[in-house]
Amino acid sequence: MRILRRTYVWRNLAHENVVKLLGITINFGHTISIVSPLMRSAFCYVQDPNVDPRPLILGIANGLHYLHTHEQGPIIHGGIKGANVLVSDDGHARLTDFGSCCFTEVSLGRVIKGDLQGTLDWMAPEHLRVNADKFTMSTTSDVWAFGMTTLELFTGKRPFVHLQSIPDIIDHIVNKELTRPSIGASFFRLTDEWLSKISELY
């Protein structure tokens, strides 16, 4: 079960940039629910144009480094995006939603493969190329998603908001085309230096 996979990985994680798992419950109906502290998402948090997203971005990077260098072997989150990063009352980023996560072959003796899943705008190119009906989750795809999340938190919008069709978005991702969002969308926060850093993650 997906929820068992989530709790198996999540229960042993202990880091300031990872949301603490409090437990599971069946008190909300007939389905099993995961219980964690209540926080707002990073995407909602940066809608305030006065918010500086850089501390959040650093926190996400620290959280990913913790997962990717875990003592039991690298853990791949598989779903990095603004909605899956929560913000504590004191403004610290916390990674959450480990529904797509997996251990790599180092820790489980195998690489977990699966049908294409995730959110299009944050998917790495290798997940979207022709005949890529199966893919191997990797730390590299997490890094790509981190780059897209960085762009998202600077602009307060999804990465390819200027594109209207799914084929256009896929084409931009596969061909690694990154265009500067409009000034209005970036709230003046996305500098050329940061755009260059994001481009390096492509």
PDB file of C-alpha atoms in Angstrom:
ATOM      1  CA  MET A   1       0.000   0.000   0.000  1.00  0.00           C
ATOM      2  CA  ARG A   2       1.154   3.487  -0.822  1.00  0.00           C
ATOM      3  CA  ILE A   3       0.469   4.803   2.666  1.00  0.00           C
ATOM      4  CA  LEU A   4       2.583   2.041   4.213  1.00  0.00           C
ATOM      5  CA  ARG A   5       5.458   2.953   1.930  1.00  0.00           C
ATOM      6  CA  ARG A   6       5.117   6.573   2.986  1.00  0.00           C
ATOM      7  CA  THR A   7       5.134   5.803   6.702  1.00  0.00           C
ATOM      8  CA  TYR A   8       7.936   3.230   6.377  1.00  0.00           C
ATOM      9  CA  VAL A   9      10.261   5.880   4.986  1.00  0.00           C
ATOM     10  CA  TRP A  10       8.898   8.865   6.875  1.00  0.00           C
ATOM     11  CA  ARG A  11       8.812   7.448  10.411  1.00  0.00           C
ATOM     12  CA  ASN A  12      12.601   7.273  10.760  1.00  0.00           C
ATOM     13  CA  LEU A  13      13.393  10.690   9.303  1.00  0.00           C
ATOM     14  CA  ALA A  14      14.663  13.290  11.744  1.00  0.00           C
ATOM     15  CA  HIS A  15      15.785  16.614  10.309  1.00  0.00           C
ATOM     16  CA  GLU A  16      14.858  20.245  10.838  1.00  0.00           C
ATOM     17  CA  ASN A  17      13.765  20.538   7.201  1.00  0.00           C
ATOM     18  CA  VAL A  18      11.533  17.443   7.166  1.00  0.00           C
ATOM     19  CA  VAL A  19       8.015  17.477   8.622  1.00  0.00           C
ATOM     20  CA  LYS A  20       7.740  15.193  11.645  1.00  0.00           C
ATOM     21  CA  LEU A  21       5.393  12.231  11.259  1.00  0.00           C
ATOM     22  CA  LEU A  22       3.115  12.106  14.301  1.00  0.00           C
ATOM     23  CA  GLY A  23       1.324   8.885  13.405  1.00  0.00           C
ATOM     24  CA  ILE A  24      -1.556   7.420  11.420  1.00  0.00           C
ATOM     25  CA  THR A  25      -5.269   7.339  12.178  1.00  0.00           C
ATOM     26  CA  ILE A  26      -8.563   5.946  10.903  1.00  0.00           C
ATOM     27  CA  ASN A  27     -10.663   8.493  12.780  1.00  0.00           C
ATOM     28  CA  PHE A  28     -11.567  10.425   9.629  1.00  0.00           C
ATOM     29  CA  GLY A  29     -13.663   7.770   7.937  1.00  0.00           C
ATOM     30  CA  HIS A  30     -12.738   4.381   6.551  1.00  0.00           C
ATOM     31  CA  THR A  31      -9.398   5.412   5.079  1.00  0.00           C
ATOM     32  CA  ILE A  32      -6.047   5.553   6.829  1.00  0.00           C
ATOM     33  CA  SER A  33      -4.739   9.092   7.255  1.00  0.00           C
ATOM     34  CA  ILE A  34      -1.260  10.343   8.051  1.00  0.00           C
ATOM     35  CA  VAL A  35      -1.018  12.824  10.922  1.00  0.00           C
ATOM     36  CA  SER A  36       1.588  15.593  10.879  1.00  0.00           C
ATOM     37  CA  PRO A  37       1.783  19.149  12.244  1.00  0.00           C
ATOM     38  CA  LEU A  38      -0.511  21.670  10.545  1.00  0.00           C
ATOM     39  CA  MET A  39       1.393  24.240   8.482  1.00  0.00           C
ATOM     40  CA  ARG A  40       0.798  26.309   5.365  1.00  0.00           C
ATOM     41  CA  SER A  41       2.442  25.393   2.076  1.00  0.00           C
ATOM     42  CA  ALA A  42       5.462  27.239   0.757  1.00  0.00           C
ATOM     43  CA  PHE A  43       3.507  28.083  -2.392  1.00  0.00           C
ATOM     44  CA  CYS A  44       0.873  29.913  -0.343  1.00  0.00           C
ATOM     45  CA  TYR A  45       3.536  31.497   1.852  1.00  0.00           C
ATOM     46  CA  VAL A  46       5.333  33.217  -1.043  1.00  0.00           C
ATOM     47  CA  GLN A  47       2.160  34.805  -2.393  1.00  0.00           C
ATOM     48  CA  ASP A  48       3.054  37.662  -0.052  1.00  0.00           C
ATOM     49  CA  PRO A  49       5.374  39.799  -2.248  1.00  0.00           C
ATOM     50  CA  ASN A  50       7.307  40.888   0.838  1.00  0.00           C
ATOM     51  CA  VAL A  51       8.412  37.324   1.619  1.00  0.00           C
ATOM     52  CA  ASP A  52      12.030  36.483   0.822  1.00  0.00           C
ATOM     53  CA  PRO A  53      11.994  32.942  -0.641  1.00  0.00           C
ATOM     54  CA  ARG A  54      15.739  32.398  -0.306  1.00  0.00           C
ATOM     55  CA  PRO A  55      15.681  30.986   3.259  1.00  0.00           C
ATOM     56  CA  LEU A  56      12.987  28.516   2.161  1.00  0.00           C
ATOM     57  CA  ILE A  57      15.053  27.471  -0.839  1.00  0.00           C
ATOM     58  CA  LEU A  58      18.082  26.885   1.371  1.00  0.00           C
ATOM     59  CA  GLY A  59      15.935  24.816   3.733  1.00  0.00           C
ATOM     60  CA  ILE A  60      14.625  22.679   0.870  1.00  0.00           C
ATOM     61  CA  ALA A  61      18.191  22.115  -0.331  1.00  0.00           C
ATOM     62  CA  ASN A  62      19.254  21.069   3.164  1.00  0.00           C
ATOM     63  CA  GLY A  63      16.299  18.701   3.453  1.00  0.00           C
ATOM     64  CA  LEU A  64      17.060  17.113   0.084  1.00  0.00           C
ATOM     65  CA  HIS A  65      20.720  16.729   0.997  1.00  0.00           C
ATOM     66  CA  TYR A  66      19.658  14.905   4.155  1.00  0.00           C
ATOM     67  CA  LEU A  67      17.445  12.533   2.163  1.00  0.00           C
ATOM     68  CA  HIS A  68      19.985  11.922  -0.589  1.00  0.00           C
ATOM     69  CA  THR A  69      22.782  11.182   1.909  1.00  0.00           C
ATOM     70  CA  HIS A  70      20.687   9.172   4.365  1.00  0.00           C
ATOM     71  CA  GLU A  71      22.622   6.611   6.396  1.00  0.00           C
ATOM     72  CA  GLN A  72      20.429   3.759   5.103  1.00  0.00           C
ATOM     73  CA  GLY A  73      21.047   4.826   1.534  1.00  0.00           C
ATOM     74  CA  PRO A  74      19.780   7.689  -0.619  1.00  0.00           C
ATOM     75  CA  ILE A  75      16.074   8.443  -0.302  1.00  0.00           C
ATOM     76  CA  ILE A  76      14.406   9.951  -3.355  1.00  0.00           C
ATOM     77  CA  HIS A  77      11.488  12.224  -2.527  1.00  0.00           C
ATOM     78  CA  GLY A  78       9.879  12.037  -5.966  1.00  0.00           C
ATOM     79  CA  GLY A  79       7.471  14.939  -5.498  1.00  0.00           C
ATOM     80  CA  ILE A  80       9.355  18.145  -4.742  1.00  0.00           C
ATOM     81  CA  LYS A  81       7.217  21.239  -5.426  1.00  0.00           C
ATOM     82  CA  GLY A  82       5.891  24.200  -3.485  1.00  0.00           C
ATOM     83  CA  ALA A  83       2.741  22.390  -2.388  1.00  0.00           C
ATOM     84  CA  ASN A  84       4.862  19.627  -0.825  1.00  0.00           C
ATOM     85  CA  VAL A  85       6.973  22.016   1.209  1.00  0.00           C
ATOM     86  CA  LEU A  86       5.418  23.355   4.397  1.00  0.00           C
ATOM     87  CA  VAL A  87       6.474  26.444   6.324  1.00  0.00           C
ATOM     88  CA  SER A  88       6.665  26.475  10.119  1.00  0.00           C
ATOM     89  CA  ASP A  89       5.539  29.413  12.231  1.00  0.00           C
ATOM     90  CA  ASP A  90       9.142  30.590  12.428  1.00  0.00           C
ATOM     91  CA  GLY A  91       9.537  30.521   8.645  1.00  0.00           C
ATOM     92  CA  HIS A  92      11.489  27.281   8.159  1.00  0.00           C
ATOM     93  CA  ALA A  93      10.878  24.991   5.183  1.00  0.00           C
ATOM     94  CA  ARG A  94       9.773  21.411   5.928  1.00  0.00           C
ATOM     95  CA  LEU A  95       9.578  18.703   3.258  1.00  0.00           C
ATOM     96  CA  THR A  96       6.385  16.661   3.343  1.00  0.00           C
ATOM     97  CA  ASP A  97       4.294  14.228   1.257  1.00  0.00           C
ATOM     98  CA  PHE A  98       6.513  11.203   0.807  1.00  0.00           C
ATOM     99  CA  GLY A  99       3.920   9.354  -1.278  1.00  0.00           C
ATOM    100  CA  SER A 100       6.231   9.021  -4.277  1.00  0.00           C
ATOM    101  CA  CYS A 101       9.434   8.439  -2.344  1.00  0.00           C
ATOM    102  CA  CYS A 102      11.640   5.387  -2.537  1.00  0.00           C
ATOM    103  CA  PHE A 103      14.960   4.044  -1.377  1.00  0.00           C
ATOM    104  CA  THR A 104      17.614   3.438  -4.001  1.00  0.00           C
ATOM    105  CA  GLU A 105      19.336   0.130  -4.623  1.00  0.00           C
ATOM    106  CA  VAL A 106      21.877   0.904  -1.886  1.00  0.00           C
ATOM    107  CA  SER A 107      19.302   0.522   0.850  1.00  0.00           C
ATOM    108  CA  LEU A 108      16.772  -1.921  -0.580  1.00  0.00           C
ATOM    109  CA  GLY A 109      18.879  -3.895  -3.027  1.00  0.00           C
ATOM    110  CA  ARG A 110      16.932  -2.664  -6.044  1.00  0.00           C
ATOM    111  CA  VAL A 111      15.829   0.429  -7.903  1.00  0.00           C
ATOM    112  CA  ILE A 112      12.104   1.041  -7.716  1.00  0.00           C
ATOM    113  CA  LYS A 113      10.456   1.688 -11.068  1.00  0.00           C
ATOM    114  CA  GLY A 114       6.883   2.689 -11.691  1.00  0.00           C
ATOM    115  CA  ASP A 115       4.349   4.184 -14.037  1.00  0.00           C
ATOM    116  CA  LEU A 116       4.751   7.875 -14.753  1.00  0.00           C
ATOM    117  CA  GLN A 117       3.481   9.913 -11.852  1.00  0.00           C
ATOM    118  CA  GLY A 118       3.943  13.369 -10.454  1.00  0.00           C
ATOM    119  CA  THR A 119       3.092  16.871 -11.581  1.00  0.00           C
ATOM    120  CA  LEU A 120       4.042  17.785 -15.137  1.00  0.00           C
ATOM    121  CA  ASP A 121       5.686  21.177 -14.550  1.00  0.00           C
ATOM    122  CA  TRP A 122       8.177  19.692 -12.064  1.00  0.00           C
ATOM    123  CA  MET A 123       9.017  16.486 -13.984  1.00  0.00           C
ATOM    124  CA  ALA A 124      12.544  15.863 -15.224  1.00  0.00           C
ATOM    125  CA  PRO A 125      13.060  15.452 -19.005  1.00  0.00           C
ATOM    126  CA  GLU A 126      13.855  11.736 -18.778  1.00  0.00           C
ATOM    127  CA  HIS A 127      10.325  11.107 -17.494  1.00  0.00           C
ATOM    128  CA  LEU A 128       8.715  12.725 -20.515  1.00  0.00           C
ATOM    129  CA  ARG A 129      10.698  11.545 -23.515  1.00  0.00           C
ATOM    130  CA  VAL A 130       9.114   9.305 -26.149  1.00  0.00           C
ATOM    131  CA  ASN A 131       8.709   5.677 -25.000  1.00  0.00           C
ATOM    132  CA  ALA A 132       9.476   6.627 -21.404  1.00  0.00           C
ATOM    133  CA  ASP A 133       6.484   4.666 -20.122  1.00  0.00           C
ATOM    134  CA  LYS A 134       8.679   3.389 -17.327  1.00  0.00           C
ATOM    135  CA  PHE A 135      11.265   5.395 -15.474  1.00  0.00           C
ATOM    136  CA  THR A 136      13.720   5.052 -12.661  1.00  0.00           C
ATOM    137  CA  MET A 137      13.382   7.586  -9.882  1.00  0.00           C
ATOM    138  CA  SER A 138      16.689   9.226  -9.080  1.00  0.00           C
ATOM    139  CA  THR A 139      18.314  11.935  -7.034  1.00  0.00           C
ATOM    140  CA  THR A 140      18.847  13.737 -10.343  1.00  0.00           C
ATOM    141  CA  SER A 141      15.105  14.036 -10.909  1.00  0.00           C
ATOM    142  CA  ASP A 142      14.761  15.438  -7.387  1.00  0.00           C
ATOM    143  CA  VAL A 143      17.389  18.062  -8.212  1.00  0.00           C
ATOM    144  CA  TRP A 144      15.494  19.014 -11.367  1.00  0.00           C
ATOM    145  CA  ALA A 145      12.269  19.366  -9.386  1.00  0.00           C
ATOM    146  CA  PHE A 146      14.158  21.462  -6.832  1.00  0.00           C
ATOM    147  CA  GLY A 147      15.165  23.839  -9.618  1.00  0.00           C
ATOM    148  CA  MET A 148      11.555  24.154 -10.745  1.00  0.00           C
ATOM    149  CA  THR A 149      10.452  24.679  -7.148  1.00  0.00           C
ATOM    150  CA  THR A 150      13.032  27.435  -6.753  1.00  0.00           C
ATOM    151  CA  LEU A 151      11.559  29.170  -9.802  1.00  0.00           C
ATOM    152  CA  GLU A 152       8.061  28.637  -8.414  1.00  0.00           C
ATOM    153  CA  LEU A 153       8.891  30.196  -5.054  1.00  0.00           C
ATOM    154  CA  PHE A 154      10.523  33.237  -6.628  1.00  0.00           C
ATOM    155  CA  THR A 155       7.606  33.918  -8.963  1.00  0.00           C
ATOM    156  CA  GLY A 156       4.694  32.668  -6.878  1.00  0.00           C
ATOM    157  CA  LYS A 157       3.463  30.736  -9.933  1.00  0.00           C
ATOM    158  CA  ARG A 158       3.947  27.279 -11.393  1.00  0.00           C
ATOM    159  CA  PRO A 159       7.091  26.951 -13.536  1.00  0.00           C
ATOM    160  CA  PHE A 160       5.525  27.088 -17.012  1.00  0.00           C
ATOM    161  CA  VAL A 161       2.504  29.272 -16.330  1.00  0.00           C
ATOM    162  CA  HIS A 162       3.010  31.121 -19.628  1.00  0.00           C
ATOM    163  CA  LEU A 163       2.382  27.920 -21.602  1.00  0.00           C
ATOM    164  CA  GLN A 164      -1.209  26.829 -22.139  1.00  0.00           C
ATOM    165  CA  SER A 165      -0.909  23.360 -23.664  1.00  0.00           C
ATOM    166  CA  ILE A 166       0.553  20.157 -22.276  1.00  0.00           C
ATOM    167  CA  PRO A 167       2.565  19.446 -25.481  1.00  0.00           C
ATOM    168  CA  ASP A 168       4.199  22.883 -25.229  1.00  0.00           C
ATOM    169  CA  ILE A 169       5.154  22.292 -21.597  1.00  0.00           C
ATOM    170  CA  ILE A 170       6.599  18.868 -22.416  1.00  0.00           C
ATOM    171  CA  ASP A 171       8.552  20.362 -25.331  1.00  0.00           C
ATOM    172  CA  HIS A 172      10.057  23.053 -23.095  1.00  0.00           C
ATOM    173  CA  ILE A 173      11.053  20.513 -20.452  1.00  0.00           C
ATOM    174  CA  VAL A 174      12.523  17.949 -22.842  1.00  0.00           C
ATOM    175  CA  ASN A 175      14.482  20.645 -24.695  1.00  0.00           C
ATOM    176  CA  LYS A 176      15.470  22.316 -21.411  1.00  0.00           C
ATOM    177  CA  GLU A 177      14.179  25.742 -22.362  1.00  0.00           C
ATOM    178  CA  LEU A 178      14.033  28.156 -19.440  1.00  0.00           C
ATOM    179  CA  THR A 179      12.626  31.624 -20.101  1.00  0.00           C
ATOM    180  CA  ARG A 180      12.522  34.520 -17.660  1.00  0.00           C
ATOM    181  CA  PRO A 181       9.016  35.087 -16.276  1.00  0.00           C
ATOM    182  CA  SER A 182       7.531  38.554 -16.606  1.00  0.00           C
ATOM    183  CA  ILE A 183       8.578  41.135 -14.034  1.00  0.00           C
ATOM    184  CA  GLY A 184       5.035  41.240 -12.723  1.00  0.00           C
ATOM    185  CA  ALA A 185       5.062  37.501 -12.092  1.00  0.00           C
ATOM    186  CA  SER A 186       8.408  37.580 -10.296  1.00  0.00           C
ATOM    187  CA  PHE A 187       7.529  40.352  -7.845  1.00  0.00           C
ATOM    188  CA  PHE A 188      11.044  41.715  -8.569  1.00  0.00           C
ATOM    189  CA  ARG A 189      12.540  38.833  -6.562  1.00  0.00           C
ATOM    190  CA  LEU A 190      14.057  36.752  -9.352  1.00  0.00           C
ATOM    191  CA  THR A 191      17.443  38.290 -10.145  1.00  0.00           C
ATOM    192  CA  ASP A 192      19.620  37.340 -13.111  1.00  0.00           C
ATOM    193  CA  GLU A 193      22.006  35.668 -10.662  1.00  0.00           C
ATOM    194  CA  TRP A 194      19.285  33.403  -9.287  1.00  0.00           C
ATOM    195  CA  LEU A 195      17.912  32.653 -12.751  1.00  0.00           C
ATOM    196  CA  SER A 196      21.430  31.577 -13.720  1.00  0.00           C
ATOM    197  CA  LYS A 197      21.624  29.294 -10.667  1.00  0.00           C
ATOM    198  CA  ILE A 198      18.295  27.706 -11.600  1.00  0.00           C
ATOM    199  CA  SER A 199      19.535  27.186 -15.167  1.00  0.00           C
ATOM    200  CA  GLU A 200      22.514  25.248 -13.796  1.00  0.00           C
ATOM    201  CA  LEU A 201      20.077  22.671 -12.396  1.00  0.00           C
ATOM    202  CA  TYR A 202      18.763  21.930 -15.908  1.00  0.00           C
TER     203      TYR A 202
END
